[in-house]
Tab-separated table of C-alpha atoms in Angstrom:
chain	number	residue	atom	x	y	z
A	20	ASP	CA	14.917	3.567	-13.739
A	21	ALA	CA	14.688	0.841	-11.098
A	22	GLY	CA	11.584	0.670	-8.993
A	23	VAL	CA	11.405	-0.551	-5.415
A	24	THR	CA	13.307	-3.804	-5.001
A	25	GLN	CA	12.964	-6.244	-2.125
A	26	SER	CA	14.926	-9.306	-1.100
A	27	PRO	CA	14.520	-12.138	-0.652
A	28	THR	CA	11.317	-12.894	-2.570
A	29	HIS	CA	10.451	-15.893	-0.418
A	30	LEU	CA	11.614	-17.044	2.986
A	31	ILE	CA	10.750	-19.945	5.274
A	32	LYS	CA	11.517	-19.760	8.986
A	33	THR	CA	10.480	-21.599	12.139
A	34	ARG	CA	8.890	-20.212	15.266
A	35	GLY	CA	11.266	-18.324	17.534
A	36	GLN	CA	13.757	-17.480	14.798
A	37	GLN	CA	14.687	-14.018	13.629
A	38	VAL	CA	14.459	-12.616	10.104
A	39	THR	CA	15.822	-9.617	8.198
A	40	LEU	CA	14.141	-8.317	5.058
A	41	ARG	CA	15.702	-5.767	2.748
A	42	CYS	CA	14.427	-2.951	0.572
A	43	SER	CA	15.972	-0.553	-1.920
A	44	PRO	CA	13.768	2.440	-2.687
A	45	LYS	CA	12.889	3.779	-6.101
A	46	SER	CA	15.551	6.083	-7.503
A	47	GLY	CA	15.104	9.603	-6.136
A	48	HIS	CA	13.045	8.501	-3.138
A	49	ASP	CA	14.253	9.036	0.423
A	50	THR	CA	11.391	7.700	2.541
A	51	VAL	CA	10.679	4.026	3.148
A	52	SER	CA	7.565	2.482	4.676
A	53	TRP	CA	6.961	-1.162	5.588
A	54	TYR	CA	3.625	-2.981	5.466
A	55	GLN	CA	2.386	-6.438	6.400
A	56	GLN	CA	-0.242	-8.006	4.163
A	57	ALA	CA	-2.029	-11.123	5.356
A	58	LEU	CA	-3.724	-13.315	2.770
A	59	GLY	CA	-6.945	-11.720	1.512
A	60	GLN	CA	-6.380	-8.493	3.444
A	61	GLY	CA	-5.165	-5.010	2.680
A	62	PRO	CA	-1.642	-3.996	3.704
A	63	GLN	CA	-1.207	-2.889	7.331
A	64	PHE	CA	1.289	-0.129	8.126
A	65	ILE	CA	4.243	-1.206	10.278
A	66	PHE	CA	6.507	1.860	10.296
A	67	GLN	CA	8.118	4.542	8.173
A	68	TYR	CA	11.731	5.717	7.988
A	69	TYR	CA	12.998	9.108	6.903
A	70	GLU	CA	16.508	10.522	7.437
A	71	GLU	CA	17.469	7.228	9.090
A	72	GLU	CA	14.881	7.725	11.837
A	73	GLU	CA	11.614	5.933	12.510
A	74	ARG	CA	9.041	8.649	11.922
A	75	GLN	CA	5.748	6.840	12.368
A	76	ARG	CA	4.765	3.446	13.711
A	77	GLY	CA	1.645	1.357	13.345
A	78	ASN	CA	0.162	-1.073	15.842
A	79	PHE	CA	2.965	-3.658	15.798
A	80	PRO	CA	4.943	-5.015	18.763
A	81	ASP	CA	8.570	-4.206	19.492
A	82	ARG	CA	9.567	-7.529	17.922
A	83	PHE	CA	9.305	-5.562	14.673
A	84	SER	CA	12.190	-3.165	14.225
A	85	GLY	CA	13.856	-1.453	11.324
A	86	HIS	CA	16.710	0.556	10.069
A	87	GLN	CA	17.410	2.994	7.259
A	88	PHE	CA	20.873	3.436	5.824
A	89	PRO	CA	22.509	6.606	4.430
A	90	ASN	CA	21.750	5.412	0.879
A	91	TYR	CA	18.021	5.310	1.862
A	92	SER	CA	17.782	1.525	1.699
A	93	SER	CA	16.070	-0.130	4.625
A	94	GLU	CA	15.799	-3.337	6.610
A	95	LEU	CA	12.906	-4.824	8.527
A	96	ASN	CA	13.810	-7.150	11.389
A	97	VAL	CA	11.382	-9.443	13.152
A	98	ASN	CA	12.459	-11.313	16.293
A	99	ALA	CA	10.906	-14.313	18.043
A	100	LEU	CA	8.816	-15.225	15.013
A	101	LEU	CA	5.260	-16.425	15.563
A	102	LEU	CA	3.050	-18.421	13.225
A	103	GLY	CA	0.904	-15.297	12.833
A	104	ASP	CA	3.829	-13.426	11.315
A	105	SER	CA	3.357	-15.413	8.103
A	106	ALA	CA	2.466	-12.785	5.509
A	107	LEU	CA	3.634	-10.769	2.529
A	108	TYR	CA	5.914	-7.962	3.694
A	109	LEU	CA	5.811	-4.941	1.442
A	110	CYS	CA	8.175	-2.034	1.201
A	111	ALA	CA	7.027	1.284	-0.259
A	112	SER	CA	9.095	4.351	-1.040
A	113	SER	CA	8.237	7.987	-1.538
A	114	PHE	CA	9.937	11.363	-1.626
A	115	GLY	CA	10.159	14.124	0.862
A	116	ALA	CA	9.577	14.962	4.481
A	117	GLY	CA	5.924	15.582	3.738
A	118	GLY	CA	5.424	11.931	2.878
A	119	GLY	CA	1.725	12.220	3.474
A	120	ASN	CA	1.089	13.898	0.158
A	121	GLN	CA	3.341	11.945	-2.113
A	122	PRO	CA	2.397	8.629	-3.710
A	123	GLN	CA	4.073	5.613	-2.198
A	124	HIS	CA	5.395	3.087	-4.698
A	125	PHE	CA	5.566	-0.555	-3.678
A	126	GLY	CA	7.919	-3.417	-4.309
A	127	ASP	CA	6.649	-6.931	-4.963
A	128	GLY	CA	7.251	-7.977	-1.386
A	129	THR	CA	8.844	-10.809	0.553
A	130	ARG	CA	6.617	-13.806	1.214
A	131	LEU	CA	7.482	-15.004	4.745
A	132	SER	CA	6.237	-18.390	5.873
A	133	ILE	CA	6.607	-19.519	9.486
A	134	LEU	CA	6.544	-23.262	10.210
B	18	GLY	CA	-12.022	3.071	14.930
B	19	GLU	CA	-11.696	4.932	11.684
B	20	SER	CA	-11.030	2.889	8.577
B	21	VAL	CA	-11.152	2.795	4.837
B	22	GLY	CA	-13.541	0.290	3.357
B	23	LEU	CA	-14.811	-0.824	-0.005
B	24	HIS	CA	-18.502	-1.383	-0.645
B	25	LEU	CA	-18.192	-4.701	-2.478
B	26	PRO	CA	-15.540	-7.389	-2.145
B	27	THR	CA	-15.998	-8.620	-5.735
B	28	LEU	CA	-16.970	-7.147	-9.074
B	29	SER	CA	-17.512	-9.054	-12.318
B	30	VAL	CA	-17.538	-6.966	-15.495
B	31	GLN	CA	-17.845	-7.726	-19.194
B	32	GLU	CA	-14.820	-6.893	-21.317
B	33	GLY	CA	-15.328	-3.508	-22.938
B	34	ASP	CA	-17.771	-2.254	-20.310
B	35	ASN	CA	-16.961	0.449	-17.785
B	36	SER	CA	-16.153	-0.538	-14.190
B	37	ILE	CA	-16.944	1.432	-11.069
B	38	ILE	CA	-15.272	0.524	-7.785
B	39	ASN	CA	-16.490	2.268	-4.666
B	40	CYS	CA	-14.828	3.100	-1.385
B	41	ALA	CA	-16.111	4.712	1.817
B	42	TYR	CA	-13.759	6.361	4.259
B	43	SER	CA	-14.474	7.595	7.745
B	44	ASN	CA	-11.476	9.741	8.705
B	45	SER	CA	-12.489	13.323	7.995
B	46	ALA	CA	-8.866	14.393	8.550
B	47	SER	CA	-7.724	12.500	5.448
B	48	ASP	CA	-6.552	14.854	2.761
B	49	TYR	CA	-4.935	12.527	0.251
B	50	PHE	CA	-6.259	9.383	-1.380
B	51	ILE	CA	-4.686	6.785	-3.656
B	52	TRP	CA	-6.027	3.895	-5.705
B	53	TYR	CA	-3.795	0.850	-6.089
B	54	LYS	CA	-4.077	-2.249	-8.262
B	55	GLN	CA	-2.586	-5.519	-7.028
B	56	GLU	CA	-2.124	-8.491	-9.311
B	57	SER	CA	-1.486	-11.962	-7.983
B	58	GLY	CA	2.054	-12.355	-6.653
B	59	LYS	CA	2.887	-8.666	-7.012
B	60	GLY	CA	2.930	-5.571	-4.873
B	61	PRO	CA	0.297	-2.818	-5.110
B	62	GLN	CA	0.725	-0.696	-8.220
B	63	PHE	CA	-0.097	3.029	-8.089
B	64	ILE	CA	-3.011	3.914	-10.379
B	65	ILE	CA	-4.104	7.437	-9.543
B	66	ASP	CA	-4.267	9.821	-6.603
B	67	ILE	CA	-6.422	12.752	-5.581
B	68	ARG	CA	-6.107	15.455	-2.975
B	69	SER	CA	-8.948	16.722	-0.854
B	70	ASN	CA	-9.082	20.080	-2.648
B	71	MET	CA	-10.248	18.287	-5.802
B	72	ASP	CA	-13.387	16.280	-6.559
B	73	LYS	CA	-12.328	14.647	-9.809
B	74	ARG	CA	-9.112	13.591	-11.477
B	75	GLN	CA	-8.592	11.754	-14.732
B	76	GLY	CA	-5.817	9.518	-15.930
B	77	GLN	CA	-5.436	7.141	-18.812
B	78	ARG	CA	-8.741	5.178	-18.907
B	79	VAL	CA	-9.272	5.871	-15.193
B	80	THR	CA	-11.158	8.556	-13.293
B	81	VAL	CA	-11.239	9.055	-9.546
B	82	LEU	CA	-14.132	10.887	-7.925
B	83	LEU	CA	-14.056	12.231	-4.381
B	84	ASN	CA	-17.184	13.257	-2.478
B	85	LYS	CA	-16.059	14.719	0.811
B	86	THR	CA	-19.613	15.413	1.964
B	87	VAL	CA	-20.416	11.707	2.210
B	88	LYS	CA	-16.805	10.535	2.500
B	89	HIS	CA	-16.925	8.492	-0.656
B	90	LEU	CA	-14.295	7.693	-3.243
B	91	SER	CA	-14.761	5.854	-6.523
B	92	LEU	CA	-12.562	4.577	-9.325
B	93	GLN	CA	-13.979	4.363	-12.813
B	94	ILE	CA	-12.214	2.252	-15.423
B	95	ALA	CA	-13.259	2.855	-19.021
B	96	ALA	CA	-13.459	0.011	-21.553
B	97	THR	CA	-12.344	-2.652	-19.073
B	98	GLN	CA	-9.748	-5.082	-20.428
B	99	PRO	CA	-8.673	-8.573	-19.284
B	100	GLY	CA	-5.476	-7.028	-17.918
B	101	ASP	CA	-7.582	-4.988	-15.504
B	102	SER	CA	-8.421	-8.146	-13.543
B	103	ALA	CA	-6.858	-7.632	-10.113
B	104	VAL	CA	-7.587	-6.575	-6.549
B	105	TYR	CA	-8.156	-2.827	-6.209
B	106	PHE	CA	-7.457	-0.975	-2.980
B	107	CYS	CA	-8.288	2.542	-1.988
B	108	ALA	CA	-5.974	4.064	0.568
B	109	GLU	CA	-6.235	7.260	2.571
B	110	ILE	CA	-3.598	9.316	4.291
B	111	PRO	CA	-4.525	11.568	7.182
B	112	ASN	CA	-1.877	14.091	8.047
B	113	ASP	CA	0.350	11.527	9.736
B	114	TYR	CA	1.928	9.881	6.684
B	115	LYS	CA	0.407	6.420	7.263
B	116	LEU	CA	-1.385	4.843	4.344
B	117	SER	CA	-4.564	3.147	5.579
B	118	PHE	CA	-5.956	0.485	3.243
B	119	GLY	CA	-9.336	-1.136	2.944
B	120	ALA	CA	-9.735	-4.873	2.319
B	121	GLY	CA	-9.922	-4.492	-1.457
B	122	THR	CA	-12.295	-5.291	-4.328
B	123	THR	CA	-11.495	-8.205	-6.625
B	124	VAL	CA	-12.338	-7.311	-10.220
B	125	THR	CA	-12.853	-10.138	-12.697
B	126	VAL	CA	-13.187	-9.303	-16.399
B	127	ARG	CA	-15.349	-11.700	-18.438
B	128	ALA	CA	-14.380	-12.255	-22.062
């Protein structure tokens, strides 16, 4: 039973570029959430997708956007990259419309470095 | 603003001893709490959860205690092992689906 998988594992970009990160949820899960984790910090919520719609959003600018596909997989897009976007980007999946009371399971993340 | 926080950023424990990791939360609307373990280079791993209608829940070698009166959460690890060395996060979910994490406690197990 595959857990949450993310790709790529590492990525290096330069300022101003755009990046797309990908996530496949755990089997049986239909809800995907994205988090940004800076070094030495806890993960910060970016947004959550359910039924291909963005359901909740954290305090991140519009440069951060996402998408969920009919097979529940998801993408995170970041435009006009800044040095401060360097972080570990985590995807978490869970089940059900009431995502607030179901455990979210995380992938191992994509390490994004901005030069 | 409201946040989840851990009392101590680091904890050193002797192998075989019990560990207690504490967490204070401030959002009284939170009704679901999760403890995660994060090892270097990996994503957070689910350990145990607890809902606000409970004050204690036990898993394998772990116990979570919830005190809603003082908004306090703790994770107890029995017979701590070297493999328990990691960063531990408590996370709360108010009724809006967003997991809110504290900064974490780094647990180091001494042989």
